[in-house]
Short mmCIF file of C-alpha atoms and ligand atoms in Angstrom, two decimals:
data_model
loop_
_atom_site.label_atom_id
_atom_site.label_comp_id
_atom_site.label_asym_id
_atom_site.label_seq_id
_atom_site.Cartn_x
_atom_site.Cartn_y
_atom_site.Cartn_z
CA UNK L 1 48.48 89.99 49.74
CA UNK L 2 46.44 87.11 48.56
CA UNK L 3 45.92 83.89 50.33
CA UNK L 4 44.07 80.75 49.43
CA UNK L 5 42.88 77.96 52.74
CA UNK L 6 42.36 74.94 51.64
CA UNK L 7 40.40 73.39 54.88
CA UNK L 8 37.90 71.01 54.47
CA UNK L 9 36.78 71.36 58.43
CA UNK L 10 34.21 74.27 57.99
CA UNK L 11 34.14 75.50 61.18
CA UNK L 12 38.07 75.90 60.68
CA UNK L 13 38.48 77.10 57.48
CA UNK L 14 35.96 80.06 58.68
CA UNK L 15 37.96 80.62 61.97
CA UNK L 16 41.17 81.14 59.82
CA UNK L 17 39.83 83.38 56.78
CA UNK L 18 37.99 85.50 59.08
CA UNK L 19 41.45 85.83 61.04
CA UNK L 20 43.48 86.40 58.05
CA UNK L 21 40.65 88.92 56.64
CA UNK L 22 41.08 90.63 59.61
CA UNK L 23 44.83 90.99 59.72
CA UNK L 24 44.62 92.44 56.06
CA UNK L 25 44.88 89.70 53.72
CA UNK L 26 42.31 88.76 50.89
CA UNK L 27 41.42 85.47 51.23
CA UNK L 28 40.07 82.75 48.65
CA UNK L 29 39.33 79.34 50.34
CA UNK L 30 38.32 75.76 49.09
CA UNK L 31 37.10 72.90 51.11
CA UNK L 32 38.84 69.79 49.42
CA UNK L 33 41.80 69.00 47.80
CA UNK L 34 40.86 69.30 43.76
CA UNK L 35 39.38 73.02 44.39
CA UNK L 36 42.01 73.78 46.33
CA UNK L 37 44.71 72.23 43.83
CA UNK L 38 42.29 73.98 40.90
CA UNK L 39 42.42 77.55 42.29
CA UNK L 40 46.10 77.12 43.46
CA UNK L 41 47.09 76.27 39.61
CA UNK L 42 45.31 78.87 37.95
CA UNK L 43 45.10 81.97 40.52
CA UNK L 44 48.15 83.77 41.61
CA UNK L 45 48.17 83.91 45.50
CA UNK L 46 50.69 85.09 47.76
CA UNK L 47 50.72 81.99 49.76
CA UNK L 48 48.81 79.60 50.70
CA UNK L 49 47.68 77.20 53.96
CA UNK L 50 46.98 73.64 52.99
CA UNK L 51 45.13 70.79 55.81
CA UNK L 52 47.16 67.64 54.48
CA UNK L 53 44.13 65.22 55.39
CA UNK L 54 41.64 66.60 52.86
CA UNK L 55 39.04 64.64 50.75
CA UNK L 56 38.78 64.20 46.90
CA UNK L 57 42.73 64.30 46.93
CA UNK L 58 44.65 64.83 49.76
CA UNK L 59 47.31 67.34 51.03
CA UNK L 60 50.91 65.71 50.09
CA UNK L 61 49.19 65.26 46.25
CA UNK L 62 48.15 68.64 45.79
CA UNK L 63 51.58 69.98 46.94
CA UNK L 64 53.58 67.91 45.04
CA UNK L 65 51.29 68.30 41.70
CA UNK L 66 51.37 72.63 42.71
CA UNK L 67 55.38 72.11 42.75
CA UNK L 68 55.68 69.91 39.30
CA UNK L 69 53.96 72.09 37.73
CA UNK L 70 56.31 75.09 39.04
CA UNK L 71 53.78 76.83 41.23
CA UNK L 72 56.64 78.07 43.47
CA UNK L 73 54.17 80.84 46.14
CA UNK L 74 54.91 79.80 49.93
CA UNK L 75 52.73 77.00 51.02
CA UNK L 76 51.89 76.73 55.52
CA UNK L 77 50.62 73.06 55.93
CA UNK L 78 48.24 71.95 58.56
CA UNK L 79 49.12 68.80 59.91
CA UNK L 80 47.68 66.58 62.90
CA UNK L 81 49.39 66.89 66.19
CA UNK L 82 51.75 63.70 66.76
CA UNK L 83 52.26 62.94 63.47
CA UNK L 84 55.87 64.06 62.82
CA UNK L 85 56.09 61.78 59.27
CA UNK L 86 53.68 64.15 57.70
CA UNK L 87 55.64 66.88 58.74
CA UNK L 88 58.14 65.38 56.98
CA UNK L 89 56.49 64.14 54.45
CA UNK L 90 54.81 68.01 53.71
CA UNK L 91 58.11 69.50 53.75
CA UNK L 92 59.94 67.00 51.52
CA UNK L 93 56.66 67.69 49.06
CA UNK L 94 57.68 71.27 48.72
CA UNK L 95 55.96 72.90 52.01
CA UNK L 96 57.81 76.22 53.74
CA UNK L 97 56.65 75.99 57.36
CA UNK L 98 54.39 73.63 59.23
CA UNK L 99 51.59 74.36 62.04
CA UNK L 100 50.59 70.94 64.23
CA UNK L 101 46.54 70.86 65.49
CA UNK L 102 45.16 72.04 67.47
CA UNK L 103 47.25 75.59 66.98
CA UNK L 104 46.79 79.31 68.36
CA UNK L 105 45.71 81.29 65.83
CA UNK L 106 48.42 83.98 66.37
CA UNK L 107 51.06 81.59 65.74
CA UNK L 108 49.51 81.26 61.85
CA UNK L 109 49.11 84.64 61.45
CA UNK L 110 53.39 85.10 62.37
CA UNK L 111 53.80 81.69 60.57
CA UNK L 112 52.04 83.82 57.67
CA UNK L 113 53.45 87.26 58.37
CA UNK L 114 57.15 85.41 57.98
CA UNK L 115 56.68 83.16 54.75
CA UNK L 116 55.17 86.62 53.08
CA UNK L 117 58.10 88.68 54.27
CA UNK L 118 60.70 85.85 53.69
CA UNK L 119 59.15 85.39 50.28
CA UNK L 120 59.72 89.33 49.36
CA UNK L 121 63.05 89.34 50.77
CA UNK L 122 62.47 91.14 54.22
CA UNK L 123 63.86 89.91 57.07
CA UNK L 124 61.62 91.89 59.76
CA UNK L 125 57.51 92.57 59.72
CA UNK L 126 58.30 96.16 59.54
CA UNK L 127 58.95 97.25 55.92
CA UNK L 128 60.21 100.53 55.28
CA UNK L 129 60.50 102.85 52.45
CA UNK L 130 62.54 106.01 52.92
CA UNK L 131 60.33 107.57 56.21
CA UNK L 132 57.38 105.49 55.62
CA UNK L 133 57.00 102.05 57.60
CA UNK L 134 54.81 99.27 57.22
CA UNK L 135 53.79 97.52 60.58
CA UNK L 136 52.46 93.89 59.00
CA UNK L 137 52.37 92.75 62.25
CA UNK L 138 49.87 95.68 63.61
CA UNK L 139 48.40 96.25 60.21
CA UNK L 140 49.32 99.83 60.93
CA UNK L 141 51.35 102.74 58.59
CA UNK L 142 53.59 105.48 59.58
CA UNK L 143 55.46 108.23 57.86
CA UNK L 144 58.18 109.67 59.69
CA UNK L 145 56.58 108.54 63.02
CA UNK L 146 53.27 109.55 62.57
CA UNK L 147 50.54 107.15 62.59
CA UNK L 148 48.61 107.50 58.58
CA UNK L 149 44.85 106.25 58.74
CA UNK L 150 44.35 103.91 55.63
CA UNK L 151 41.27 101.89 54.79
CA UNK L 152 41.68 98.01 54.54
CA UNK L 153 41.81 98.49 50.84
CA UNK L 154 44.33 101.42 50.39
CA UNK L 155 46.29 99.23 53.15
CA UNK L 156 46.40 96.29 51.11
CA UNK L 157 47.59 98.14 48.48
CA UNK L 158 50.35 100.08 50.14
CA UNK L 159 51.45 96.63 51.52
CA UNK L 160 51.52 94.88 48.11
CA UNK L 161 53.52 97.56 46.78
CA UNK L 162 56.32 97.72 49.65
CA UNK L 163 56.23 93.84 49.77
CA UNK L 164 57.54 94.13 46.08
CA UNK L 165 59.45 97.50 46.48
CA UNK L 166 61.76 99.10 43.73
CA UNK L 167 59.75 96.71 41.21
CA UNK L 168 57.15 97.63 38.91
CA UNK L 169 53.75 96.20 39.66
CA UNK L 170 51.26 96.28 36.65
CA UNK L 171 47.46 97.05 37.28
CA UNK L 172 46.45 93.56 36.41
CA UNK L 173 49.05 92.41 39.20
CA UNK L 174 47.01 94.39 41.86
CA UNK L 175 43.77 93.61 40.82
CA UNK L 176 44.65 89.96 41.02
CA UNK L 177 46.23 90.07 44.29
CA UNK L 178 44.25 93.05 46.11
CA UNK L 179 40.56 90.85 45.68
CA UNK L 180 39.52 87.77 46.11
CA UNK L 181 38.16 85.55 43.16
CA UNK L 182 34.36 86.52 43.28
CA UNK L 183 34.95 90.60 43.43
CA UNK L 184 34.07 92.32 40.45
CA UNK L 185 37.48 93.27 38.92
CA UNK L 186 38.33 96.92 37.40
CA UNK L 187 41.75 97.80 37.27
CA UNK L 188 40.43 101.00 36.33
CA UNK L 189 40.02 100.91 40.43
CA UNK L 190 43.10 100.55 41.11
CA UNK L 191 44.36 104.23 40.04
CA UNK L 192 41.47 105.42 41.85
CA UNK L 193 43.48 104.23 44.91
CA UNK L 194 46.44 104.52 43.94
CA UNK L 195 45.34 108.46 43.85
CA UNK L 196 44.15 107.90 47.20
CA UNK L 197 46.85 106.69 48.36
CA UNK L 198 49.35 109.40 47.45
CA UNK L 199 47.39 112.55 49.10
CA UNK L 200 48.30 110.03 52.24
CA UNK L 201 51.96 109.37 52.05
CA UNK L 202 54.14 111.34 49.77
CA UNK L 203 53.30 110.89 46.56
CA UNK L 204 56.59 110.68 44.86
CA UNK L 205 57.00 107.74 46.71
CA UNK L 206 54.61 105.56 44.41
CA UNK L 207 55.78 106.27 40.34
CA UNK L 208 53.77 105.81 37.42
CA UNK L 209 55.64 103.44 35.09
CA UNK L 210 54.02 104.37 31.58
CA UNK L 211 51.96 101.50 30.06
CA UNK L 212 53.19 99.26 32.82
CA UNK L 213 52.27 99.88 36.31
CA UNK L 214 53.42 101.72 39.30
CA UNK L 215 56.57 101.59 40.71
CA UNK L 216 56.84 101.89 45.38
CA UNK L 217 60.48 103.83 45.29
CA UNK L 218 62.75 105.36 48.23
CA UNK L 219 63.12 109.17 47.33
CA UNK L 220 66.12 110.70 46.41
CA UNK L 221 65.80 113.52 48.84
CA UNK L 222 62.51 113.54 51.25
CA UNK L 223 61.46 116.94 52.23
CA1 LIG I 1 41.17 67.82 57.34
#
């Protein structure tokens, strides 16, 4: 899953893509409003957290342009503590969820963990396909109880795919949601791990869909 922070504190915006890197996520960020409105118009992230007191053009504007212009991904805004009209204000501009400054950096990371899941239709952080489970919460993947060892990238993956289960992802969807903006893309990568992926986990589970992508399904009958 793919999210942009749009922070213009640097210290900040550091703390919270190294703490979303590390729980899983690829992470683009931007340091004032009009790169952050930019990228958020013309990339496709999963979500995305936006500081509402930002320079060049600040929070409320970019949200409201994002949602005239039908960008529609989950947006967590950062607002000051005490300041309950822009909470209102953010939310009445099109924002999902709110966290108030100074904040914990767990509570973002389940702030995030919901929107995405909410957003995908899941109620719980624990997404299951036939025996295998995703723990977003833990980062972690089982099949029929058993703990599988992934890398971050075949994790990211596997978690893209059950986020959108029973639906056909392309290769071009992947690429753009699997790395940030300034990797080198291939989607000739992507079957490289998507070949990885199924000597770890069953590999009926994840179906090639002909000239369009691949396909994360519950079996018919798991042996
Ligand atoms: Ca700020």
């Amino acid at each position: 899953m793919r999210i942009l922070v749009v922070e213009d504190d640097k210290d900040l915006n550091r703390q919270l893509v190294s703490a979303l890197e590390e729980a899983g996520y690829v992470v683009d960020k931007a340091f004032d409003g009009e790169e952050g409105h930019f990228l958020g118009d013309t990339e496709p992230y999963d979500m995305v957290i936006l500081d509402l007191g930002l320079p060049e053009m600040d929070g409320i504007s970019v949200l409201e342009q994002w949602r005239r212009d039908k960008r529609t991904m989950p947006v967590l805004i950062l607002t000051a503590r005490d300041r309950w009209s822009d909470k209102v204000a953010g939310i009445d501009a099109g924002a999902d969820d709110y966290v108030a400054k100074p904040f914990h950096m767990e509570e973002i990371l389940a702030r995030v963990r919901a929107l995405l899941r909410r957003a995908s239709g899941n109620a719980t952080s624990e997404l299951e396909c036939g025996k295998l489970l995703v723990d977003t919460k833990g980062a972690r993947v089982l099949y029929d109880g058993t703990a599988i060892k992934m890398t971050s990238l075949e994790y990211r993956l596997l978690s893209y795919l059950i986020h959108h289960k029973g639906k056909v992802v392309s290769r071009t969807e992947l690429v753009e949601h699997l790395y940030d903006q300034d990797f080198d893309r291939d989607s000739n990568t992507i079957e490289v791990f998507v070949g990885r992926l199924r000597k770890k986990i069953p590999a009926s589970l994840i179906r090639t869909v002909r000239g369009l992508g691949y396909c994360l399904t519950e079996p018919d009958n798991e042996g």
